[in-house]
């Protein structure tokens, strides 16, 4: 394990360690039963969650932790039922717009007072994503970065460097196209990958606040600023920057193009790294850069889907639930659960340390220090489900038939007026 | 009407038949061949786009080893057995009794009841999805093997009854009359006279229902979740992680899941074919 503490953060971490030691003394008074329902059902996350529950149980002798793990997909349809009938104390869910229905229905408990504690300053990067109506409704335990994963060896061969502006990005792409390759691989068969491109082009063109306002339905899709986003995106499409027939591939089926060197970059989440490594791209061939600046007047906003813990409003053991939330957000726990042998993602707590992995480190640094605009949760989490599904269809269509833009925007605007009412 | 056997056709026809057959077979079996080769490929092949070429390395033991020793697969297989066997026993037992009642006794509404059993078969089961799920939830049987078994027994009994009733109708009725003249109790007639005669039908039906239930995916997904109750057909997707589909492991898992019904078919081939045609002609 390699620590990349920044000095002030280290001080903070030490302080919070002291604080949590103090808690341990005072909170052995916790008693009764703490019921947790978790959706961490895949093997590695499951082990993490079971470990957390066991450890918390051991820390508090008078408290019994009862953990129920539900299939991750099934949980998406069960959560409402679980929260309203016989609610548990703590549940897993997702940040931002995904929690809106449960906040509006009064099923999540307001945990703003936790966020006022000094330890929670280390979680600032996701505070916006956890906030609705000026209050916080849960705590994050993990996220992962998005960005451009590219073939370092091909960049070197062509004498290219990581672009930091849109003009450089376009110039690089032209050089790559001239060498007979495609710039970007993408598989839009299941639509969501196109959402990643829209998130980035739109937030770099118009900024985080505009992007989120669009997601909330406050801005018309036919707005000239939205058109500007599509114009920028279209620059790449008209160049032929994306692989052909991408609408027939899943994200995994689009991997061979970058692995075989037919395309040089992939705008993706960090989970793609493991797959590309399996395909033989080691750290000398694969590298990462932050999506470049398009409009210098707006700050970087990054896609980093965040997974969270919440307290049910019907919780019976609120004290224990709050203590559990403090426990899972502590730098020490976040370091351990996000390690390479556990979740293999990024801790949200800026005081945590990350594993000795090039991409994890770059991502942690990027999200902790260079995402001043805000953290987006990804298209299908920021937009309401119905809008997201209509929207992503439109984005895919745009990537294949960019001339249909007027039609597409009119259709999305119709959908917006119907969905948000 | 019936096609002329190949050996009686002209030589030219025979040759074209013989040369076309392998192609037709290969095209027909292509999905199966793909699954079989996928199951011995390393994961890297899928990332490199090597779907149809020579496998990058031979990973038979790794993939199948992981299926058996590093996944919930054995548990899913056991679930399948624990769901399929009781269903077969239950459906066959119930339907041999209903079949006996409907086939032997003459009473008012006999035909009506029989038609209701048949009509049940014509209800598309997708329509039942929501009510059956609600029912199992209300009975606290959601996500349990019992819930799945009870539903399967209920649903399969309709078809089995049709099958059994027609079979019993075809038995020589004088046997039953003779027994009655001897003063044998009705349940002993069922047990000692009719049941032994039904052995071929019982075997055929058991084989048929076994494959139906083992291969069921729809109800497994609707009524269960997770390794506690789900049968193997639904459990195969558990090889997928949150972000990635593990094609090689899913393929290996599918092959393993397909083996029991295939074995069953070969071992009981005679009964299986009998079963498909048995109820067809009275």
XYZ file of C-alpha atoms in Angstrom:
703
model
C 0.000 0.000 0.000
C 1.275 3.403 -0.985
C -0.030 6.428 0.757
C -0.567 9.643 -1.137
C -1.576 11.750 1.852
C -1.334 15.436 1.400
C 0.102 17.028 4.515
C -3.043 18.834 5.710
C -5.109 15.795 4.938
C -2.746 13.657 6.967
C -3.256 15.947 9.892
C -6.973 15.661 9.403
C -6.728 11.900 9.272
C -4.768 11.797 12.506
C -7.325 14.052 14.120
C -10.202 11.876 13.001
C -8.401 8.745 14.151
C -8.210 10.289 17.584
C -11.854 11.214 17.338
C -12.950 7.745 16.378
C -10.955 6.291 19.248
C -12.894 8.591 21.508
C -16.136 7.393 19.960
C -15.201 3.789 20.571
C -15.096 4.506 24.276
C -18.309 6.435 24.491
C -20.369 4.354 22.104
C -19.911 0.947 23.569
C -23.211 2.016 25.110
C -24.901 1.189 21.793
C -27.238 -1.682 22.291
C -30.102 -3.539 20.743
C -30.171 -4.598 17.137
C -28.887 -2.857 14.012
C -30.563 -4.118 10.847
C -28.722 -3.499 7.605
C -29.933 -4.380 4.123
C -27.120 -4.268 1.597
C -27.094 -4.689 -2.172
C -23.410 -5.618 -2.284
C -24.178 -9.039 -3.660
C -21.244 -9.681 -5.981
C -18.605 -11.898 -4.397
C -15.918 -9.338 -3.513
C -18.298 -6.582 -2.336
C -20.260 -9.185 -0.408
C -17.148 -10.175 1.520
C -16.472 -6.496 2.227
C -19.959 -5.905 3.565
C -19.951 -9.024 5.697
C -16.567 -7.990 7.082
C -17.863 -4.501 7.943
C -20.912 -5.860 9.711
C -18.881 -8.368 11.699
C -16.332 -5.749 12.699
C -18.959 -3.244 13.777
C -20.690 -5.958 15.733
C -17.450 -6.777 17.535
C -16.744 -3.115 18.328
C -20.042 -2.815 20.139
C -20.530 -5.794 22.423
C -24.103 -4.948 23.386
C -25.184 -4.431 19.802
C -26.240 -7.178 17.433
C -25.722 -6.395 13.759
C -28.107 -8.198 11.514
C -27.077 -8.077 7.865
C -29.210 -9.076 4.935
C -27.650 -9.060 1.478
C -30.006 -8.655 -1.471
C -29.211 -9.147 -5.130
C -28.000 -5.838 -6.526
C -30.440 -5.726 -9.427
C -33.356 -7.016 -7.385
C -32.738 -4.347 -4.758
C -33.576 -1.651 -7.283
C -37.165 -2.854 -7.326
C -37.344 -3.891 -3.677
C -36.008 -0.859 -1.896
C -39.286 1.051 -1.771
C -41.110 -1.914 -0.326
C -38.311 -2.617 2.152
C -38.215 0.991 3.354
C -41.942 1.305 3.868
C -42.857 -2.076 5.353
C -40.803 -3.108 8.377
C -37.934 -0.736 7.564
C -34.359 -1.715 8.418
C -31.991 0.804 10.003
C -29.393 1.140 7.248
C -29.626 0.494 3.507
C -27.418 0.791 0.441
C -28.372 3.053 -2.414
C -26.962 5.594 -4.883
C -26.274 9.305 -4.704
C -27.918 12.312 -6.339
C -31.084 12.015 -8.398
C -31.396 8.297 -7.677
C -32.209 9.070 -4.061
C -34.672 11.829 -4.910
C -37.818 9.633 -5.002
C -37.035 8.210 -1.567
C -36.195 11.587 -0.128
C -39.435 13.040 -1.513
C -41.389 10.086 -0.145
C -39.836 10.693 3.270
C -38.228 7.260 3.372
C -34.643 8.408 3.988
C -33.582 10.157 7.176
C -31.974 13.584 7.087
C -28.364 13.065 8.205
C -27.210 16.699 7.868
C -26.002 16.773 11.461
C -23.483 14.037 10.642
C -22.215 16.152 7.754
C -21.727 19.057 10.160
C -19.192 17.042 12.124
C -15.622 17.972 11.274
C -14.690 14.468 10.098
C -17.117 14.811 7.217
C -15.165 17.677 5.663
C -12.990 14.995 4.085
C -16.019 13.854 2.086
C -16.569 17.256 0.509
C -16.184 16.023 -3.070
C -19.546 14.248 -2.925
C -21.376 16.579 -0.580
C -23.214 18.125 -3.525
C -24.279 14.720 -4.749
C -25.655 13.807 -1.325
C -27.575 17.071 -0.959
C -31.235 17.635 -1.784
C -33.058 20.764 -0.585
C -29.943 21.846 1.286
C -29.884 18.739 3.456
C -27.801 15.585 3.253
C -29.563 12.256 3.046
C -26.820 9.658 3.243
C -23.085 9.009 3.128
C -20.855 7.707 0.322
C -18.582 4.707 0.712
C -17.102 4.247 -2.737
C -16.927 5.747 -6.205
C -14.840 5.360 -9.318
C -13.579 7.781 -11.896
C -14.416 8.164 -15.548
C -11.998 9.523 -18.071
C -10.115 8.822 -21.248
C -8.104 5.595 -21.232
C -5.704 5.660 -24.134
C -2.968 3.647 -25.822
C 0.211 5.250 -24.560
C 2.377 3.247 -26.983
C 0.426 4.484 -30.020
C 0.526 8.075 -28.739
C 4.307 7.751 -28.425
C 4.606 6.226 -31.869
C 2.709 9.156 -33.364
C 4.493 11.694 -31.171
C 1.297 12.801 -29.417
C 0.892 14.013 -25.858
C -2.068 13.961 -23.499
C -4.361 16.786 -24.626
C -5.557 19.340 -22.138
C -7.728 21.417 -24.465
C -10.385 20.534 -26.994
C -8.248 21.844 -29.898
C -5.420 19.527 -28.874
C -7.889 16.665 -28.547
C -9.163 17.287 -32.078
C -5.643 17.712 -33.484
C -4.531 14.464 -31.824
C -7.542 12.723 -33.251
C -6.741 13.957 -36.752
C -3.207 12.576 -36.447
C -4.586 9.244 -35.250
C -7.078 9.106 -38.109
C -4.287 9.891 -40.571
C -2.379 6.894 -39.254
C -5.291 4.695 -40.275
C -6.769 4.159 -36.819
C -9.924 5.353 -35.146
C -9.669 7.770 -32.221
C -12.288 6.302 -29.909
C -13.845 2.938 -29.395
C -17.354 2.832 -27.998
C -20.191 0.324 -27.895
C -23.586 1.996 -27.782
C -25.750 -1.098 -28.092
C -26.974 -0.648 -24.515
C -27.024 3.145 -24.913
C -25.427 4.220 -21.621
C -21.920 4.600 -23.054
C -23.162 7.479 -25.213
C -24.413 9.074 -21.993
C -20.809 9.281 -20.785
C -19.818 11.291 -23.833
C -22.748 13.631 -23.416
C -21.984 14.177 -19.718
C -18.446 15.204 -20.527
C -19.011 17.284 -23.648
C -21.960 19.059 -22.053
C -20.340 19.744 -18.686
C -17.131 20.940 -20.343
C -19.099 23.177 -22.710
C -21.681 24.587 -20.311
C -20.483 23.664 -16.836
C -21.690 21.445 -14.002
C -24.541 23.698 -12.895
C -26.002 23.825 -16.390
C -25.665 20.075 -16.766
C -27.453 19.379 -13.494
C -30.136 21.953 -14.297
C -30.722 20.125 -17.572
C -30.923 16.865 -15.641
C -33.521 18.409 -13.324
C -35.599 19.439 -16.303
C -35.074 23.170 -15.784
C -33.588 23.789 -19.229
C -35.068 23.127 -22.622
C -33.333 20.555 -24.782
C -33.709 22.938 -27.718
C -31.720 25.600 -25.862
C -28.851 26.967 -28.015
C -26.368 26.011 -25.274
C -27.440 22.366 -25.586
C -27.006 22.689 -29.336
C -23.506 24.008 -28.747
C -22.730 20.760 -26.886
C -23.947 18.690 -29.783
C -22.017 20.877 -32.240
C -18.805 20.196 -30.340
C -19.540 16.505 -30.181
C -20.396 16.490 -33.862
C -16.935 17.758 -34.714
C -15.579 14.383 -33.694
C -18.403 12.418 -35.301
C -17.923 14.193 -38.640
C -14.208 13.439 -38.529
C -15.053 9.740 -38.244
C -13.406 9.631 -34.830
C -15.586 6.834 -33.452
C -15.424 3.230 -34.600
C -17.961 2.203 -37.242
C -21.157 0.352 -36.349
C -20.696 1.063 -32.658
C -24.431 0.626 -32.130
C -23.975 -3.126 -32.527
C -21.460 -3.576 -29.693
C -21.796 -3.753 -25.930
C -19.119 -1.892 -23.975
C -17.221 -5.161 -23.599
C -17.470 -6.016 -27.275
C -15.941 -2.637 -28.056
C -12.827 -3.504 -26.034
C -11.064 -5.490 -28.801
C -10.721 -2.305 -30.872
C -8.505 -0.624 -28.304
C -6.756 -3.838 -27.304
C -5.878 -4.600 -30.938
C -4.866 -0.988 -31.593
C -7.584 -0.258 -34.156
C -8.777 2.536 -31.905
C -6.619 4.459 -29.479
C -8.833 5.671 -26.676
C -11.894 4.737 -24.666
C -13.989 7.129 -22.583
C -14.947 4.757 -19.789
C -15.171 4.083 -16.096
C -12.215 2.684 -14.233
C -13.722 -0.817 -14.224
C -12.563 -1.125 -17.841
C -8.928 -1.242 -16.722
C -9.136 -4.793 -15.372
C -10.573 -6.006 -18.666
C -7.967 -4.203 -20.756
C -5.213 -5.635 -18.585
C -6.644 -9.111 -19.197
C -6.354 -8.331 -22.886
C -2.632 -7.688 -22.513
C -2.446 -3.894 -22.140
C 0.008 -3.338 -19.307
C 0.874 0.034 -17.796
C 3.413 0.771 -20.539
C 0.678 0.584 -23.151
C -2.298 2.007 -21.303
C -2.642 5.369 -19.657
C -5.296 7.804 -18.514
C -6.080 11.490 -18.916
C -8.820 13.750 -17.658
C -11.323 14.806 -20.308
C -9.899 18.053 -21.743
C -11.176 21.571 -21.317
C -13.638 22.784 -23.932
C -14.820 26.059 -22.436
C -12.064 27.575 -20.281
C -14.678 29.484 -18.256
C -16.100 26.371 -16.606
C -14.432 24.197 -14.017
C -13.871 20.450 -14.366
C -16.873 18.311 -13.518
C -16.309 14.573 -13.385
C -18.464 11.507 -13.681
C -17.941 9.436 -10.554
C -20.941 7.234 -9.761
C -21.153 7.051 -5.996
C -22.551 4.217 -3.909
C -24.012 5.167 -0.572
C -25.423 4.198 2.796
C -28.650 5.702 4.091
C -30.673 5.557 7.275
C -34.304 4.650 6.766
C -36.701 7.215 8.199
C -38.417 4.350 9.992
C -35.189 3.130 11.572
C -35.587 1.909 15.142
C -31.955 2.099 16.241
C -30.980 5.533 14.946
C -28.003 6.010 17.258
C -26.374 2.785 16.109
C -27.192 3.574 12.477
C -25.494 6.975 12.720
C -22.477 5.416 14.353
C -22.336 2.881 11.521
C -22.360 5.712 8.982
C -19.474 7.381 10.841
C -17.714 4.031 10.804
C -18.009 3.421 7.034
C -16.899 6.938 6.173
C -13.802 6.918 8.378
C -10.566 7.128 6.374
C -9.314 3.832 7.743
C -12.406 1.860 6.767
C -12.676 3.578 3.382
C -9.057 2.721 2.655
C -9.617 -0.934 3.469
C -12.913 -1.484 1.690
C -11.703 0.183 -1.497
C -8.395 -1.671 -1.656
C -7.341 -3.729 -4.658
C -8.333 -6.977 -2.920
C -11.758 -5.608 -1.932
C -13.870 -3.242 -4.045
C -10.907 -2.047 -6.131
C -12.384 1.447 -6.385
C -11.793 4.883 -4.913
C -12.400 5.908 -1.314
C -14.457 9.095 -1.102
C -12.742 10.242 2.085
C -9.892 12.452 0.947
C -7.912 11.368 4.019
C -7.943 7.732 2.957
C -5.043 6.185 1.118
C -5.317 4.301 -2.126
C -3.640 1.241 -3.505
C -0.460 1.352 -5.531
C -2.205 1.336 -8.892
C -1.528 3.924 -11.551
C -5.155 4.436 -12.499
C -6.558 4.370 -8.985
C -4.006 6.973 -7.944
C -4.644 9.241 -10.899
C -8.357 8.955 -10.357
C -8.132 9.670 -6.635
C -5.977 12.694 -7.287
C -8.291 13.924 -10.044
C -11.481 13.583 -8.018
C -10.022 14.909 -4.770
C -8.138 17.884 -6.252
C -9.241 18.620 -9.774
C -12.993 18.273 -9.944
C -13.908 21.731 -8.689
C -17.022 21.906 -10.846
C -18.673 19.006 -9.102
C -19.177 15.259 -9.239
C -21.721 14.009 -11.730
C -23.325 10.624 -11.092
C -23.542 9.618 -14.762
C -26.326 10.300 -17.241
C -28.650 7.498 -16.159
C -28.318 8.426 -12.492
C -28.514 12.212 -12.773
C -31.525 12.247 -15.092
C -34.814 10.697 -13.954
C -35.088 7.121 -15.200
C -37.647 7.860 -17.904
C -35.822 10.906 -19.228
C -32.551 8.979 -19.161
C -33.928 6.169 -21.272
C -35.450 8.483 -23.901
C -32.352 10.654 -23.717
C -29.836 7.871 -24.252
C -31.779 6.607 -27.252
C -31.530 10.084 -28.694
C -27.800 10.274 -27.982
C -27.185 6.969 -29.718
C -29.231 8.089 -32.709
C -27.267 11.316 -32.835
C -23.978 9.420 -32.907
C -25.177 7.341 -35.860
C -27.227 9.951 -37.723
C -26.002 13.382 -36.610
C -28.244 15.038 -39.218
C -31.299 14.007 -37.201
C -30.340 16.384 -34.414
C -33.347 18.705 -34.810
C -35.741 15.777 -34.637
C -33.962 14.287 -31.662
C -33.907 17.513 -29.677
C -37.576 18.155 -30.396
C -38.374 14.653 -29.191
C -36.307 15.058 -26.014
C -37.975 18.411 -25.353
C -41.390 16.759 -25.699
C -40.276 14.086 -23.261
C -38.963 16.691 -20.834
C -42.273 18.563 -20.759
C -44.155 15.343 -20.192
C -41.834 13.763 -17.605
C -41.055 16.663 -15.282
C -44.546 18.241 -15.504
C -47.871 -38.206 -47.909
C -45.077 -39.608 -45.772
C -41.636 -38.703 -47.205
C -40.055 -41.492 -49.231
C -37.085 -42.976 -47.358
C -33.728 -41.720 -48.614
C -32.497 -45.187 -49.595
C -35.340 -45.457 -52.100
C -34.547 -42.130 -53.758
C -32.370 -41.644 -56.849
C -28.600 -41.677 -56.382
C -28.260 -37.974 -57.222
C -30.798 -37.110 -54.542
C -28.983 -39.295 -52.028
C -25.651 -37.596 -52.723
C -27.046 -34.111 -52.400
C -28.766 -35.176 -49.192
C -25.565 -36.579 -47.780
C -23.556 -33.503 -48.652
C -26.161 -31.036 -47.383
C -26.796 -32.769 -44.115
C -23.476 -31.918 -42.420
C -23.888 -28.238 -43.318
C -27.413 -28.124 -42.021
C -26.259 -29.846 -38.851
C -23.413 -27.419 -38.313
C -25.602 -24.378 -38.875
C -28.203 -25.807 -36.554
C -25.680 -26.634 -33.854
C -23.673 -23.417 -34.246
C -24.926 -21.782 -31.052
C -24.129 -24.928 -29.118
C -20.682 -25.198 -30.700
C -20.041 -21.559 -29.846
C -20.995 -22.111 -26.217
C -18.815 -25.205 -26.043
C -15.744 -23.422 -27.436
C -16.425 -20.286 -25.366
C -16.329 -22.469 -22.289
C -12.685 -23.447 -22.874
C -11.439 -19.993 -23.870
C -9.422 -17.744 -21.580
C -11.015 -14.452 -20.593
C -8.426 -12.575 -22.658
C -9.928 -13.975 -25.867
C -13.082 -11.974 -25.318
C -11.216 -8.760 -24.662
C -9.121 -9.303 -27.791
C -12.189 -10.028 -29.906
C -11.141 -13.612 -30.603
C -14.648 -15.067 -30.572
C -14.436 -17.516 -33.460
C -10.715 -18.167 -33.966
C -8.503 -20.754 -32.330
C -8.683 -20.340 -28.539
C -5.721 -18.386 -27.173
C -5.112 -21.148 -24.668
C -6.913 -24.240 -23.510
C -8.642 -23.324 -20.277
C -10.980 -26.264 -19.843
C -9.723 -27.101 -16.365
C -9.475 -23.507 -15.164
C -12.942 -22.515 -16.316
C -14.749 -25.638 -15.195
C -12.678 -25.688 -12.016
C -13.856 -22.191 -11.220
C -17.429 -23.165 -11.983
C -17.309 -26.047 -9.544
C -15.030 -24.781 -6.806
C -15.108 -20.985 -6.799
C -18.722 -20.167 -7.458
C -22.164 -20.870 -6.095
C -22.734 -23.255 -8.987
C -22.810 -26.477 -6.898
C -25.409 -24.840 -4.698
C -27.489 -23.798 -7.696
C -27.265 -27.332 -9.086
C -28.391 -28.732 -5.761
C -31.274 -26.243 -5.740
C -32.259 -27.445 -9.188
C -32.344 -31.027 -7.971
C -34.264 -30.053 -4.841
C -36.801 -28.194 -6.946
C -37.093 -30.618 -9.848
C -37.387 -33.914 -7.983
C -40.227 -32.926 -5.605
C -42.045 -31.287 -8.520
C -41.801 -34.445 -10.622
C -42.946 -36.626 -7.729
C -45.731 -34.240 -6.765
C -47.062 -33.595 -10.252
C -46.962 -37.263 -11.263
C -48.558 -38.428 -7.997
C -51.378 -35.878 -8.144
C -52.061 -36.364 -11.815
C -52.185 -40.155 -11.615
C -54.934 -39.737 -9.013
C -56.848 -37.065 -10.908
C -56.339 -39.062 -14.074
C -57.756 -42.147 -12.374
C -60.769 -40.266 -11.068
C -61.531 -38.603 -14.376
C -60.792 -41.706 -16.412
C -62.664 -44.325 -14.414
C -65.614 -42.662 -12.667
C -68.658 -41.373 -14.408
C -70.097 -38.409 -12.574
C -71.707 -35.098 -13.396
C -69.179 -32.495 -14.367
C -66.480 -35.014 -15.119
C -65.946 -33.589 -18.560
C -66.149 -30.037 -17.245
C -63.428 -30.667 -14.684
C -61.328 -32.359 -17.322
C -61.723 -29.389 -19.639
C -60.685 -27.067 -16.869
C -57.459 -28.980 -16.455
C -56.857 -28.713 -20.179
C -57.861 -25.072 -20.326
C -55.219 -24.324 -17.714
C -52.636 -25.433 -20.233
C -53.793 -22.835 -22.695
C -53.291 -19.909 -20.352
C -50.066 -18.219 -21.436
C -47.961 -18.303 -18.303
C -46.702 -14.742 -18.795
C -50.192 -13.594 -17.853
C -49.813 -15.328 -14.504
C -46.530 -13.646 -13.683
C -47.804 -10.774 -11.559
C -50.612 -12.553 -9.686
C -48.442 -15.575 -8.931
C -45.666 -13.374 -7.648
C -48.090 -11.475 -5.422
C -49.548 -14.737 -4.205
C -46.165 -16.160 -3.241
C -45.201 -12.909 -1.534
C -48.433 -12.940 0.484
C -47.920 -16.566 1.436
C -44.376 -15.770 2.547
C -43.114 -18.230 -0.043
C -41.345 -15.675 -2.208
C -37.692 -16.578 -2.774
C -38.099 -20.082 -1.345
C -37.760 -23.431 -3.033
C -41.120 -24.450 -1.610
C -42.847 -21.614 -3.398
C -41.348 -22.582 -6.711
C -42.126 -26.273 -6.190
C -45.742 -25.629 -5.251
C -46.297 -23.435 -8.259
C -44.665 -25.901 -10.633
C -46.743 -28.773 -9.263
C -49.925 -26.756 -9.623
C -49.114 -25.661 -13.127
C -47.799 -28.984 -14.430
C -50.661 -31.017 -12.986
C -52.961 -29.727 -15.702
C -50.926 -31.170 -18.523
C -50.133 -34.347 -16.568
C -53.810 -34.930 -15.858
C -54.668 -34.746 -19.541
C -51.924 -37.220 -20.229
C -52.847 -39.642 -17.424
C -56.581 -39.486 -17.951
C -56.206 -40.406 -21.618
C -53.814 -43.189 -20.769
C -56.119 -44.661 -18.150
C -59.056 -44.381 -20.565
C -57.088 -46.606 -22.950
C -56.616 -49.335 -20.320
C -58.972 -52.311 -20.626
C -61.901 -51.361 -18.363
C -62.897 -55.032 -17.683
C -59.847 -55.329 -15.425
C -61.331 -52.741 -13.087
C -64.781 -54.285 -13.306
C -63.365 -57.702 -12.484
C -61.675 -56.277 -9.406
C -64.896 -54.595 -8.327
C -66.766 -57.898 -8.674
C -64.180 -59.409 -6.339
C -65.076 -56.713 -3.809
C -61.713 -54.911 -3.896
C -61.806 -51.444 -2.382
C -61.477 -48.583 -4.857
C -58.170 -47.290 -3.517
C -56.762 -50.847 -3.746
C -57.935 -51.041 -7.353
C -56.008 -47.834 -8.003
C -52.942 -49.048 -6.174
C -52.758 -52.712 -7.218
C -54.506 -52.791 -10.591
C -54.219 -49.443 -12.328
C -50.915 -48.106 -11.065
C -48.813 -51.102 -12.204
C -50.369 -50.787 -15.650
C -49.477 -47.087 -15.733
C -45.757 -47.667 -15.320
C -44.841 -46.699 -18.907
C -46.899 -43.514 -18.615
C -45.386 -42.685 -15.213
C -41.867 -43.106 -16.581
C -42.568 -41.084 -19.702
C -44.250 -38.309 -17.772
C -41.516 -38.189 -15.146
C -38.832 -37.763 -17.810
C -40.824 -35.108 -19.596
C -41.591 -33.093 -16.477
C -38.007 -33.415 -15.301
C -36.720 -31.695 -18.432
C -39.493 -29.074 -18.360
C -38.753 -28.092 -14.794
C -34.987 -28.341 -14.980
C -34.967 -26.043 -17.993
C -37.425 -23.576 -16.525
C -35.974 -20.095 -16.443
C -39.011 -17.851 -16.397
C -40.470 -18.825 -13.028
C -37.050 -19.196 -11.485
C -36.412 -15.542 -12.246
C -39.882 -14.392 -11.244
C -40.188 -16.248 -7.955
C -36.675 -16.554 -6.578
C -33.477 -14.608 -6.220
C -30.028 -15.419 -4.967
C -28.264 -18.694 -4.215
C -30.613 -19.681 -1.398
C -33.416 -20.720 -3.688
C -32.563 -20.099 -7.310
C -32.065 -23.055 -9.653
C -29.111 -23.318 -11.960
C -30.771 -21.842 -15.047
C -31.196 -18.533 -13.277
C -27.976 -18.834 -11.302
C -25.737 -18.802 -14.374
C -25.893 -15.020 -14.557
C -24.256 -14.798 -11.136
C -20.917 -15.177 -12.914
C -21.351 -11.647 -14.157
C -19.807 -9.049 -11.968
C -21.323 -5.620 -11.573
C -19.703 -4.321 -14.740
C -18.474 -7.286 -16.765
C -20.097 -10.317 -18.283
C -17.909 -13.402 -17.835
C -18.748 -15.113 -21.110
C -16.313 -18.004 -20.581
C -17.668 -18.885 -17.142
C -21.287 -18.466 -18.189
C -20.657 -20.828 -21.097
C -18.996 -23.413 -18.880
C -21.846 -23.025 -16.401
C -24.436 -23.469 -19.142
C -22.799 -26.673 -20.313
C -22.783 -28.018 -16.769
C -26.403 -26.985 -16.291
C -27.408 -28.691 -19.535
C -25.799 -32.016 -18.709
C -28.462 -33.505 -16.375
C -31.387 -33.157 -18.817
C -29.210 -34.383 -21.687
C -28.137 -37.433 -19.691
C -31.729 -37.963 -18.701
C -32.715 -37.839 -22.342
C -30.175 -40.409 -23.473
C -30.785 -42.726 -20.550
C -34.556 -42.598 -20.956
C -34.808 -41.924 -24.685
C -37.434 -44.606 -25.210
C -39.730 -43.172 -22.553
C -39.150 -39.647 -23.712
C -40.366 -40.317 -27.243
C -43.204 -42.398 -25.873
C -44.074 -39.487 -23.629
C -44.316 -37.021 -26.473
C -46.786 -39.175 -28.374
C -48.505 -41.094 -25.590
C -51.339 -38.707 -24.882
C -51.690 -37.750 -28.515
C -53.825 -40.619 -29.758
C -56.423 -42.105 -27.540
